[in-house]
Short mmCIF file of C-alpha atoms in Angstrom, two decimals:
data_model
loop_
_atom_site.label_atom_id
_atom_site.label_comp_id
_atom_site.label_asym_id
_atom_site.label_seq_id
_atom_site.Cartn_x
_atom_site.Cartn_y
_atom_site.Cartn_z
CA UNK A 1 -16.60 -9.44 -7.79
CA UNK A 2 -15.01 -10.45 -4.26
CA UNK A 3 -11.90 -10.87 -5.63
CA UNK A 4 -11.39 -6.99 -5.57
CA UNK A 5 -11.98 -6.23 -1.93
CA UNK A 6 -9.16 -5.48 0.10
CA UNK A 7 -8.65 -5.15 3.88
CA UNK A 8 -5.69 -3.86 5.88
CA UNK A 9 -4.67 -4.69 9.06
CA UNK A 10 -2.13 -2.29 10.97
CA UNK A 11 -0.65 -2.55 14.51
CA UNK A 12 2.12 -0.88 16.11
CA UNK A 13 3.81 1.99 18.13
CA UNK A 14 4.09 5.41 18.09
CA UNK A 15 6.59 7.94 19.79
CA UNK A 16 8.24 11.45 19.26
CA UNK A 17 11.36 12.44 20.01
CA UNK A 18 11.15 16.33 20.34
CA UNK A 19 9.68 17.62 17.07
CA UNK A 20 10.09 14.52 15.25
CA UNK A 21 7.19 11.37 15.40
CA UNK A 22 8.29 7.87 14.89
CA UNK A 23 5.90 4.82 14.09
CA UNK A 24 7.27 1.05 13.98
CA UNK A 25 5.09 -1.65 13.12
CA UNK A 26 3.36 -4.42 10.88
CA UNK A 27 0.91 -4.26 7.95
CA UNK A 28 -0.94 -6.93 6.57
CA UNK A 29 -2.76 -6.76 3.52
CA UNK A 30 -5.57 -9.19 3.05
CA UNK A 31 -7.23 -10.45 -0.37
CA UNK A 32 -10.58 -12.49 0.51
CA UNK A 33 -11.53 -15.11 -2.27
CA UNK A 34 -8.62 -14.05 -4.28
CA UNK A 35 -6.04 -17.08 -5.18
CA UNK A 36 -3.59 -17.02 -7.51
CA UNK A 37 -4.27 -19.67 -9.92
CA UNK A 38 -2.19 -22.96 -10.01
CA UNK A 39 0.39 -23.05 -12.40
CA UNK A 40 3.99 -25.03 -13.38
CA UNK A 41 5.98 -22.85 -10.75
CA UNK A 42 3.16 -23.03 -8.31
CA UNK A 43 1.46 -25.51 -6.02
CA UNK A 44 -2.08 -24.97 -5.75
CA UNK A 45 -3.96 -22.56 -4.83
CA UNK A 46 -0.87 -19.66 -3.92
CA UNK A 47 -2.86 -16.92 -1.87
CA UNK A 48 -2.36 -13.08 -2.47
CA UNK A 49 -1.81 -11.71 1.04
CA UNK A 50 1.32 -10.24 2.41
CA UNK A 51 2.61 -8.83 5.50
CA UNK A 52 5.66 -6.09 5.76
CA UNK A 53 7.03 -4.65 8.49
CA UNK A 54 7.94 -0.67 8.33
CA UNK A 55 9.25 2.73 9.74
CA UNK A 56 7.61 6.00 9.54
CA UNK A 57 8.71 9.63 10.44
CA UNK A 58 6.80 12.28 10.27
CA UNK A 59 8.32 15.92 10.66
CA UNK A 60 6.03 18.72 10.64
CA UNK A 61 3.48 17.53 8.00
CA UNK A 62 5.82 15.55 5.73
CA UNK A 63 5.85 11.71 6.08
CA UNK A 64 8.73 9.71 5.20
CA UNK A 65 7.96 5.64 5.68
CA UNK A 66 9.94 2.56 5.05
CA UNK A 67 8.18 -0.55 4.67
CA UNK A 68 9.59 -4.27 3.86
CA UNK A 69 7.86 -7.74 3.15
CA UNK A 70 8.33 -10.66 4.75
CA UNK A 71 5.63 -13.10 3.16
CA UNK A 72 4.74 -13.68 -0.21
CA UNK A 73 3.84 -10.35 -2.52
CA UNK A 74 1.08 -10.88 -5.27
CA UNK A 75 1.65 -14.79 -4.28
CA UNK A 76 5.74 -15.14 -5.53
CA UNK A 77 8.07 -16.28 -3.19
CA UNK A 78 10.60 -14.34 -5.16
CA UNK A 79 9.02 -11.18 -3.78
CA UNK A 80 9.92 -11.80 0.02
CA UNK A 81 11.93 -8.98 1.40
CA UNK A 82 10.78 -6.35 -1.16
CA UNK A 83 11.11 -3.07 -0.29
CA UNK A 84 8.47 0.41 -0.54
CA UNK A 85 9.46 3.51 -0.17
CA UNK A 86 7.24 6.28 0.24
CA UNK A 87 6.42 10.12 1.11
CA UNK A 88 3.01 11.89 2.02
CA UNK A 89 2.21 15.63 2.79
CA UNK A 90 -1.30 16.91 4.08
CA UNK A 91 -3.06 19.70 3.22
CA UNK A 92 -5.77 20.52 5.55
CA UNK A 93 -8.69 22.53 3.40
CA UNK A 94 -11.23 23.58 6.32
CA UNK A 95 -14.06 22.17 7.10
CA UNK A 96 -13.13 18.58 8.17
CA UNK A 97 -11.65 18.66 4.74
CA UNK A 98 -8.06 17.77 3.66
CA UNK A 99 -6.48 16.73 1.18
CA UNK A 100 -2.77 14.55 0.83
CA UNK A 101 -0.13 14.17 -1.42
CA UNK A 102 1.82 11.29 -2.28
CA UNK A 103 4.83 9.41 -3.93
CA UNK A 104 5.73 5.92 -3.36
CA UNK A 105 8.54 3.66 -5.27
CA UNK A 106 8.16 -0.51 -5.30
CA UNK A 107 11.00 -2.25 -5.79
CA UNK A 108 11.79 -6.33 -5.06
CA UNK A 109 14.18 -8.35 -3.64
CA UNK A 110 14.84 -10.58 -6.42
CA UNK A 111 17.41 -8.83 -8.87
CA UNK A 112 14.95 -10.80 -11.86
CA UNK A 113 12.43 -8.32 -11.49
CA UNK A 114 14.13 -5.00 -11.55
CA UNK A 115 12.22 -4.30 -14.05
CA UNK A 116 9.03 -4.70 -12.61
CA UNK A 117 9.72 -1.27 -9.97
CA UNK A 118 7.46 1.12 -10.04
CA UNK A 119 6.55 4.41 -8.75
CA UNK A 120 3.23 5.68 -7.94
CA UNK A 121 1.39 8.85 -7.07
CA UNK A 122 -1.96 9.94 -5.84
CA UNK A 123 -3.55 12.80 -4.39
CA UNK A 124 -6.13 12.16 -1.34
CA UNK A 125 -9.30 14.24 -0.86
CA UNK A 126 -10.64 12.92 2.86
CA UNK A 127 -13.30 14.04 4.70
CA UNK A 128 -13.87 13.68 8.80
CA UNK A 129 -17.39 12.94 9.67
CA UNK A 130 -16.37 12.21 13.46
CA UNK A 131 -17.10 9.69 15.39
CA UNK A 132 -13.75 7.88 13.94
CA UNK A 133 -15.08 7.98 10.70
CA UNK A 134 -13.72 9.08 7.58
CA UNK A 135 -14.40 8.68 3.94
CA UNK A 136 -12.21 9.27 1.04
CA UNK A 137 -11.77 9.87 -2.92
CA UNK A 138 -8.55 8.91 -3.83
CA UNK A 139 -7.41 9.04 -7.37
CA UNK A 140 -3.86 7.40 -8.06
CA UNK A 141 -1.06 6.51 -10.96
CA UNK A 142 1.58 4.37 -11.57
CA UNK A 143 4.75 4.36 -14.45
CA UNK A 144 4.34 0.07 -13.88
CA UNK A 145 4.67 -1.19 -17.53
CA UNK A 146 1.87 -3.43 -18.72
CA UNK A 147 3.89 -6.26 -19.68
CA UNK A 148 4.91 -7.05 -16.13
CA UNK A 149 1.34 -6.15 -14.57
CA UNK A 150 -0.93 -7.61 -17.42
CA UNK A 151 -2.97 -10.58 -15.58
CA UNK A 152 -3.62 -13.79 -17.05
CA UNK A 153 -7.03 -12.26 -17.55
CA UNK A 154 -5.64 -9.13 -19.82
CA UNK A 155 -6.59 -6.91 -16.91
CA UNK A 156 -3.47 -4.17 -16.68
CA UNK A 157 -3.08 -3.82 -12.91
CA UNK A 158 -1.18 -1.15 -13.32
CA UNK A 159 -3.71 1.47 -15.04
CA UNK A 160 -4.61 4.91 -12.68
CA UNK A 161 -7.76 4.15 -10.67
CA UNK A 162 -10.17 6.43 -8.40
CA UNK A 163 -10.66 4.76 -5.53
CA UNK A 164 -13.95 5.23 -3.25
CA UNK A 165 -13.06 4.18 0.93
CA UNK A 166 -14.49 4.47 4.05
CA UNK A 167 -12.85 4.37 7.40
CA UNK A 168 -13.60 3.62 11.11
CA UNK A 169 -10.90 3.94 13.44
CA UNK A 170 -11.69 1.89 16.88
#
């Protein structure tokens, strides 16, 4: 199924200020083939990507990062300026091994859907092959309640996954 592939698309800057890093920039998340269908609240088709803006500081080994839409989430103009909130901590394991820890909370702009927040949590085996390129086995949980991430399909969005990636930094 195309609809379930996924590409993200970052830019932006890096800096430290003594022992501290900072990272400002943009993310966009892009949804190939995947529409959200037409319905009384929607003119046809309403597409499923989104691009935020964020913050990130990194002490040590623990990430703090801020990170705030401003286009369309999961296609609903109601979602614009939505905010996630999120922490990470590495562990490296030896031998181009690590693994990462981490805890992120959703919540939207629109005071309608308050009780659609959500917090997830995943822990990241990655391994380095060099060369830029990494792969990953990422297994990941969310509290989201299945009435408000249900699809019009019956699929629960919302359900833990184990997710497979592979990644080439250029």
């Amino acid at each position: 199924n195309l609809g379930l592939l996924e590409l993200d698309f970052y830019g932006g800057y890096r800096f430290n200020l003594g022992p501290v890093d900072f990272d400002l920039g943009i993310l966009h998340f892009e949804y190939p083939w995947k529409n959200i269908p037409t319905g009384p609240d929607r003119p046809p088709p309403v597409g499923t990507n989104t691009t935020d803006w964020y913050v990130a500081t990194t002490f040590k080994t623990i990430t703090l990062k801020y990170s705030q839409s401003f286009t369309l989430i999961f296609g609903d103009p109601d979602f614009v300026g939505s905010k996630y909130i999120e922490a990470s901590i590495p562990f490296e394991l030896g031998n181009n091994f690590s693994l990462t820890a981490h805890i992120g909370r959703q919540t939207f702009q629109n005071a309608a859907y308050t009780k659609a927040r959500y917090t997830d949590v995943s822990l990241a085996l990655r391994k380095s092959f060099g060369h830029s390129l990494e792969g990953s086995l990422i297994a990941v949980s969310t509290n989201a309640l299945r009435e408000d991430y249900t699809s019009d399909r019956g699929n629960f969005d919302g359900k833990a996954a184990l997710i497979i990636g592979l990644k080439y930094i250029f």
